[in-house]
Amino acid sequence: MAHLTASVEYGIHCLLWLAGTDDQPRSGRDLAEFQGISPSFVTKIFGKLGKAGIVRAVEGVRGGYLLARAPEQISILQIVDAVEGANPLFACQDIRGRCAIFGARPPGWATNGTCSIHAVMLKAEKAMRDMLAAYSLADIGQAVTRKAPAGFPEEVNGWFGDRLDARTRKAGEVTISGE
C-alpha cells in the first residue's frame, strides 16, 4: 500500500454503482463512460477485483459485472489490497548500518532489532490498514446516499438502464438482420 493510486478511487466509485443493482449486471464500458475513464482502465481494475472475489463477470449482451458479495462484506482494505496489492507502506532500506563512521562493519547496536524508523512506519501502516478494514463498501454507499438528492439513485439506474436497453435493441437488430 505504498501509494494509493487513482485505480483505487475509480475502483471504489465503480463498485458503488454495482451496489444495489438488484442483480442487474453493469457493463465495464458503461461504468467507464459513467466515470469518464477508458474501458480498458475499468477492465484492468475489474480483473484484479475479480481475482480477489469482489466482483464476478456475467456473459452476454445483458452481461457485465456484479458484486460477488454483499457490500457490507467488502471492506475498503480488501478493495485496496485487490487493486494495489498488499505491499508495505514503507520499504526500509536499512540505512542505519551505512553510517560513514562505521566503515564496512557497522556495530551490532546500530543494526540489531527493528529499525526505529521502520517501527514507527509499521505502526502507521497498521493504523491505516485497521481504519480501511473498519469501513465497508456499504458504509461509503450510505454516506453517498445521505449527501445525494432524493432522486439521484433512480437517475443513475435510469442512465445505466438506457444503455442496457440500447445494447439489447442493437443485439436484437443484428440477430434479426442476420436471419
PDB file of C-alpha atoms in Angstrom:
ATOM      1  CA  MET A   1       0.000   0.000   0.000  1.00  0.00           C
ATOM      2  CA  ALA A   2       2.884   2.326  -0.766  1.00  0.00           C
ATOM      3  CA  HIS A   3       0.780   4.857  -2.679  1.00  0.00           C
ATOM      4  CA  LEU A   4      -2.930   4.619  -3.277  1.00  0.00           C
ATOM      5  CA  THR A   5      -3.409   5.389  -6.946  1.00  0.00           C
ATOM      6  CA  ALA A   6      -6.409   6.614  -8.898  1.00  0.00           C
ATOM      7  CA  SER A   7      -7.154   2.949  -9.643  1.00  0.00           C
ATOM      8  CA  VAL A   8      -8.357   2.529  -6.050  1.00  0.00           C
ATOM      9  CA  GLU A   9     -10.564   5.598  -6.216  1.00  0.00           C
ATOM     10  CA  TYR A  10     -12.094   4.668  -9.576  1.00  0.00           C
ATOM     11  CA  GLY A  11     -12.484   1.076  -8.428  1.00  0.00           C
ATOM     12  CA  ILE A  12     -14.445   2.130  -5.347  1.00  0.00           C
ATOM     13  CA  HIS A  13     -16.601   4.513  -7.383  1.00  0.00           C
ATOM     14  CA  CYS A  14     -17.394   1.780  -9.903  1.00  0.00           C
ATOM     15  CA  LEU A  15     -18.170  -0.697  -7.114  1.00  0.00           C
ATOM     16  CA  LEU A  16     -20.593   1.794  -5.574  1.00  0.00           C
ATOM     17  CA  TRP A  17     -22.555   1.754  -8.837  1.00  0.00           C
ATOM     18  CA  LEU A  18     -22.780  -2.043  -8.640  1.00  0.00           C
ATOM     19  CA  ALA A  19     -24.224  -1.987  -5.121  1.00  0.00           C
ATOM     20  CA  GLY A  20     -27.990  -2.169  -5.037  1.00  0.00           C
ATOM     21  CA  THR A  21     -28.452  -3.082  -8.712  1.00  0.00           C
ATOM     22  CA  ASP A  22     -30.881  -5.932  -7.947  1.00  0.00           C
ATOM     23  CA  ASP A  23     -28.612  -8.446  -9.677  1.00  0.00           C
ATOM     24  CA  GLN A  24     -28.596  -6.433 -12.907  1.00  0.00           C
ATOM     25  CA  PRO A  25     -25.022  -6.513 -14.219  1.00  0.00           C
ATOM     26  CA  ARG A  26     -23.399  -3.279 -15.320  1.00  0.00           C
ATOM     27  CA  SER A  27     -21.040  -3.342 -18.256  1.00  0.00           C
ATOM     28  CA  GLY A  28     -17.441  -2.242 -17.921  1.00  0.00           C
ATOM     29  CA  ARG A  29     -17.943   0.094 -20.882  1.00  0.00           C
ATOM     30  CA  ASP A  30     -20.926   1.766 -19.187  1.00  0.00           C
ATOM     31  CA  LEU A  31     -19.071   2.045 -15.875  1.00  0.00           C
ATOM     32  CA  ALA A  32     -16.139   3.629 -17.726  1.00  0.00           C
ATOM     33  CA  GLU A  33     -18.354   6.105 -19.573  1.00  0.00           C
ATOM     34  CA  PHE A  34     -20.178   6.975 -16.352  1.00  0.00           C
ATOM     35  CA  GLN A  35     -16.851   7.772 -14.639  1.00  0.00           C
ATOM     36  CA  GLY A  36     -15.255   9.451 -17.664  1.00  0.00           C
ATOM     37  CA  ILE A  37     -12.412   6.923 -17.969  1.00  0.00           C
ATOM     38  CA  SER A  38     -11.301   4.412 -20.583  1.00  0.00           C
ATOM     39  CA  PRO A  39     -12.962   0.986 -20.737  1.00  0.00           C
ATOM     40  CA  SER A  40      -9.530  -0.660 -20.688  1.00  0.00           C
ATOM     41  CA  PHE A  41      -8.794   1.038 -17.349  1.00  0.00           C
ATOM     42  CA  VAL A  42     -12.013  -0.386 -15.873  1.00  0.00           C
ATOM     43  CA  THR A  43     -11.205  -3.808 -17.339  1.00  0.00           C
ATOM     44  CA  LYS A  44      -7.776  -3.735 -15.680  1.00  0.00           C
ATOM     45  CA  ILE A  45      -9.243  -2.744 -12.290  1.00  0.00           C
ATOM     46  CA  PHE A  46     -12.101  -5.246 -12.501  1.00  0.00           C
ATOM     47  CA  GLY A  47      -9.720  -8.047 -13.464  1.00  0.00           C
ATOM     48  CA  LYS A  48      -7.987  -7.531 -10.133  1.00  0.00           C
ATOM     49  CA  LEU A  49     -11.284  -7.194  -8.252  1.00  0.00           C
ATOM     50  CA  GLY A  50     -12.496 -10.410  -9.870  1.00  0.00           C
ATOM     51  CA  LYS A  51      -9.382 -12.336  -8.833  1.00  0.00           C
ATOM     52  CA  ALA A  52      -9.954 -11.124  -5.273  1.00  0.00           C
ATOM     53  CA  GLY A  53     -13.553 -12.387  -5.307  1.00  0.00           C
ATOM     54  CA  ILE A  54     -15.053  -8.894  -5.021  1.00  0.00           C
ATOM     55  CA  VAL A  55     -16.834  -8.889  -8.393  1.00  0.00           C
ATOM     56  CA  ARG A  56     -17.956 -11.537 -10.809  1.00  0.00           C
ATOM     57  CA  ALA A  57     -18.466 -11.271 -14.543  1.00  0.00           C
ATOM     58  CA  VAL A  58     -21.703 -12.156 -16.317  1.00  0.00           C
ATOM     59  CA  GLU A  59     -21.506 -13.047 -20.020  1.00  0.00           C
ATOM     60  CA  GLY A  60     -23.782 -11.860 -22.810  1.00  0.00           C
ATOM     61  CA  VAL A  61     -25.411  -8.734 -24.190  1.00  0.00           C
ATOM     62  CA  ARG A  62     -27.091  -8.070 -20.851  1.00  0.00           C
ATOM     63  CA  GLY A  63     -23.909  -9.062 -19.015  1.00  0.00           C
ATOM     64  CA  GLY A  64     -21.297  -7.107 -17.178  1.00  0.00           C
ATOM     65  CA  TYR A  65     -20.206  -7.131 -13.555  1.00  0.00           C
ATOM     66  CA  LEU A  66     -21.938  -7.842 -10.273  1.00  0.00           C
ATOM     67  CA  LEU A  67     -20.666  -7.709  -6.719  1.00  0.00           C
ATOM     68  CA  ALA A  68     -19.636 -11.199  -5.644  1.00  0.00           C
ATOM     69  CA  ARG A  69     -20.587 -10.449  -2.032  1.00  0.00           C
ATOM     70  CA  ALA A  70     -22.891  -8.063  -0.223  1.00  0.00           C
ATOM     71  CA  PRO A  71     -21.478  -4.506   0.070  1.00  0.00           C
ATOM     72  CA  GLU A  72     -21.422  -4.953   3.869  1.00  0.00           C
ATOM     73  CA  GLN A  73     -18.991  -7.846   3.401  1.00  0.00           C
ATOM     74  CA  ILE A  74     -16.495  -5.911   1.263  1.00  0.00           C
ATOM     75  CA  SER A  75     -14.054  -3.807   3.260  1.00  0.00           C
ATOM     76  CA  ILE A  76     -12.223  -0.878   1.773  1.00  0.00           C
ATOM     77  CA  LEU A  77      -8.983  -2.637   2.748  1.00  0.00           C
ATOM     78  CA  GLN A  78      -9.992  -5.644   0.620  1.00  0.00           C
ATOM     79  CA  ILE A  79     -10.541  -3.328  -2.334  1.00  0.00           C
ATOM     80  CA  VAL A  80      -7.212  -1.536  -1.787  1.00  0.00           C
ATOM     81  CA  ASP A  81      -5.313  -4.818  -1.471  1.00  0.00           C
ATOM     82  CA  ALA A  82      -7.034  -6.225  -4.565  1.00  0.00           C
ATOM     83  CA  VAL A  83      -6.238  -3.200  -6.725  1.00  0.00           C
ATOM     84  CA  GLU A  84      -2.816  -2.206  -5.368  1.00  0.00           C
ATOM     85  CA  GLY A  85      -1.591  -5.454  -3.852  1.00  0.00           C
ATOM     86  CA  ALA A  86      -0.805  -5.916  -0.185  1.00  0.00           C
ATOM     87  CA  ASN A  87       2.508  -4.087  -0.478  1.00  0.00           C
ATOM     88  CA  PRO A  88       4.022  -2.488   2.615  1.00  0.00           C
ATOM     89  CA  LEU A  89       3.565   1.240   3.164  1.00  0.00           C
ATOM     90  CA  PHE A  90       7.270   1.677   3.862  1.00  0.00           C
ATOM     91  CA  ALA A  91      10.178  -0.323   2.456  1.00  0.00           C
ATOM     92  CA  CYS A  92      13.012   0.079   4.948  1.00  0.00           C
ATOM     93  CA  GLN A  93      16.389   0.413   3.206  1.00  0.00           C
ATOM     94  CA  ASP A  94      18.285  -0.348   6.437  1.00  0.00           C
ATOM     95  CA  ILE A  95      20.242   2.872   6.083  1.00  0.00           C
ATOM     96  CA  ARG A  96      21.187   2.777   9.767  1.00  0.00           C
ATOM     97  CA  GLY A  97      24.065   0.393   9.014  1.00  0.00           C
ATOM     98  CA  ARG A  98      25.589   2.624   6.326  1.00  0.00           C
ATOM     99  CA  CYS A  99      26.866   5.450   8.526  1.00  0.00           C
ATOM    100  CA  ALA A 100      30.228   6.714   7.228  1.00  0.00           C
ATOM    101  CA  ILE A 101      31.964   6.308  10.583  1.00  0.00           C
ATOM    102  CA  PHE A 102      31.107   2.595  10.695  1.00  0.00           C
ATOM    103  CA  GLY A 103      33.098   1.754   7.581  1.00  0.00           C
ATOM    104  CA  ALA A 104      32.372  -1.706   6.208  1.00  0.00           C
ATOM    105  CA  ARG A 105      31.434  -3.109   9.662  1.00  0.00           C
ATOM    106  CA  PRO A 106      28.511  -1.456  11.425  1.00  0.00           C
ATOM    107  CA  PRO A 107      28.342  -2.274  15.136  1.00  0.00           C
ATOM    108  CA  GLY A 108      25.629  -4.598  16.375  1.00  0.00           C
ATOM    109  CA  TRP A 109      23.945  -1.886  18.455  1.00  0.00           C
ATOM    110  CA  ALA A 110      23.283   0.072  15.245  1.00  0.00           C
ATOM    111  CA  THR A 111      21.718  -2.792  13.302  1.00  0.00           C
ATOM    112  CA  ASN A 112      20.153  -5.135  15.885  1.00  0.00           C
ATOM    113  CA  GLY A 113      16.389  -5.398  16.059  1.00  0.00           C
ATOM    114  CA  THR A 114      13.862  -3.463  14.068  1.00  0.00           C
ATOM    115  CA  CYS A 115      14.971  -0.102  12.767  1.00  0.00           C
ATOM    116  CA  SER A 116      13.377   2.647  14.906  1.00  0.00           C
ATOM    117  CA  ILE A 117      12.119   4.472  11.829  1.00  0.00           C
ATOM    118  CA  HIS A 118      10.722   1.250  10.391  1.00  0.00           C
ATOM    119  CA  ALA A 119       8.961   0.534  13.706  1.00  0.00           C
ATOM    120  CA  VAL A 120       7.085   3.844  13.514  1.00  0.00           C
ATOM    121  CA  MET A 121       6.166   3.184   9.884  1.00  0.00           C
ATOM    122  CA  LEU A 122       4.888  -0.294  10.773  1.00  0.00           C
ATOM    123  CA  LYS A 123       2.629   1.227  13.442  1.00  0.00           C
ATOM    124  CA  ALA A 124       1.362   3.821  10.957  1.00  0.00           C
ATOM    125  CA  GLU A 125       0.638   1.137   8.376  1.00  0.00           C
ATOM    126  CA  LYS A 126      -1.212  -0.974  10.935  1.00  0.00           C
ATOM    127  CA  ALA A 127      -3.362   2.020  11.922  1.00  0.00           C
ATOM    128  CA  MET A 128      -4.152   2.759   8.278  1.00  0.00           C
ATOM    129  CA  ARG A 129      -4.973  -0.862   7.452  1.00  0.00           C
ATOM    130  CA  ASP A 130      -7.143  -1.139  10.572  1.00  0.00           C
ATOM    131  CA  MET A 131      -9.057   2.000   9.545  1.00  0.00           C
ATOM    132  CA  LEU A 132      -9.567   0.783   5.972  1.00  0.00           C
ATOM    133  CA  ALA A 133     -10.725  -2.603   7.303  1.00  0.00           C
ATOM    134  CA  ALA A 134     -13.257  -0.888   9.579  1.00  0.00           C
ATOM    135  CA  TYR A 135     -15.197   0.604   6.638  1.00  0.00           C
ATOM    136  CA  SER A 136     -17.191  -1.344   4.093  1.00  0.00           C
ATOM    137  CA  LEU A 137     -18.418  -0.512   0.629  1.00  0.00           C
ATOM    138  CA  ALA A 138     -21.878  -0.259   2.202  1.00  0.00           C
ATOM    139  CA  ASP A 139     -20.635   2.389   4.662  1.00  0.00           C
ATOM    140  CA  ILE A 140     -19.388   4.579   1.822  1.00  0.00           C
ATOM    141  CA  GLY A 141     -22.547   3.917  -0.186  1.00  0.00           C
ATOM    142  CA  GLN A 142     -24.677   5.078   2.747  1.00  0.00           C
ATOM    143  CA  ALA A 143     -22.609   8.263   3.059  1.00  0.00           C
ATOM    144  CA  VAL A 144     -23.060   8.989  -0.656  1.00  0.00           C
ATOM    145  CA  THR A 145     -26.797   8.332  -0.416  1.00  0.00           C
ATOM    146  CA  ARG A 146     -27.130  10.746   2.516  1.00  0.00           C
ATOM    147  CA  LYS A 147     -25.394  13.511   0.506  1.00  0.00           C
ATOM    148  CA  ALA A 148     -27.191  12.990  -2.800  1.00  0.00           C
ATOM    149  CA  PRO A 149     -30.618  14.406  -3.641  1.00  0.00           C
ATOM    150  CA  ALA A 150     -33.545  12.013  -3.185  1.00  0.00           C
ATOM    151  CA  GLY A 151     -33.929  11.113  -6.891  1.00  0.00           C
ATOM    152  CA  PHE A 152     -30.250  10.566  -7.629  1.00  0.00           C
ATOM    153  CA  PRO A 153     -30.206   6.732  -7.279  1.00  0.00           C
ATOM    154  CA  GLU A 154     -33.142   6.462  -9.704  1.00  0.00           C
ATOM    155  CA  GLU A 155     -31.373   8.828 -12.109  1.00  0.00           C
ATOM    156  CA  VAL A 156     -28.238   6.651 -12.016  1.00  0.00           C
ATOM    157  CA  ASN A 157     -30.263   3.464 -12.522  1.00  0.00           C
ATOM    158  CA  GLY A 158     -32.074   5.118 -15.432  1.00  0.00           C
ATOM    159  CA  TRP A 159     -28.779   6.119 -17.053  1.00  0.00           C
ATOM    160  CA  PHE A 160     -27.443   2.553 -16.864  1.00  0.00           C
ATOM    161  CA  GLY A 161     -30.839   1.116 -17.884  1.00  0.00           C
ATOM    162  CA  ASP A 162     -30.954   3.260 -21.019  1.00  0.00           C
ATOM    163  CA  ARG A 163     -27.561   1.956 -22.104  1.00  0.00           C
ATOM    164  CA  LEU A 164     -28.536  -1.644 -21.385  1.00  0.00           C
ATOM    165  CA  ASP A 165     -31.757  -1.234 -23.384  1.00  0.00           C
ATOM    166  CA  ALA A 166     -29.829   0.289 -26.309  1.00  0.00           C
ATOM    167  CA  ARG A 167     -27.344  -2.618 -26.281  1.00  0.00           C
ATOM    168  CA  THR A 168     -30.162  -5.156 -26.122  1.00  0.00           C
ATOM    169  CA  ARG A 169     -32.032  -3.485 -29.026  1.00  0.00           C
ATOM    170  CA  LYS A 170     -28.838  -3.322 -31.079  1.00  0.00           C
ATOM    171  CA  ALA A 171     -28.094  -7.004 -30.424  1.00  0.00           C
ATOM    172  CA  GLY A 172     -31.671  -7.864 -31.431  1.00  0.00           C
ATOM    173  CA  GLU A 173     -31.307  -5.917 -34.668  1.00  0.00           C
ATOM    174  CA  VAL A 174     -28.137  -7.798 -35.517  1.00  0.00           C
ATOM    175  CA  THR A 175     -29.870 -11.127 -34.906  1.00  0.00           C
ATOM    176  CA  ILE A 176     -32.922 -10.183 -36.971  1.00  0.00           C
ATOM    177  CA  SER A 177     -30.903  -8.805 -39.883  1.00  0.00           C
ATOM    178  CA  GLY A 178     -28.630 -11.848 -39.771  1.00  0.00           C
ATOM    179  CA  GLU A 179     -31.532 -14.272 -40.230  1.00  0.00           C
TER     180      GLU A 179
END
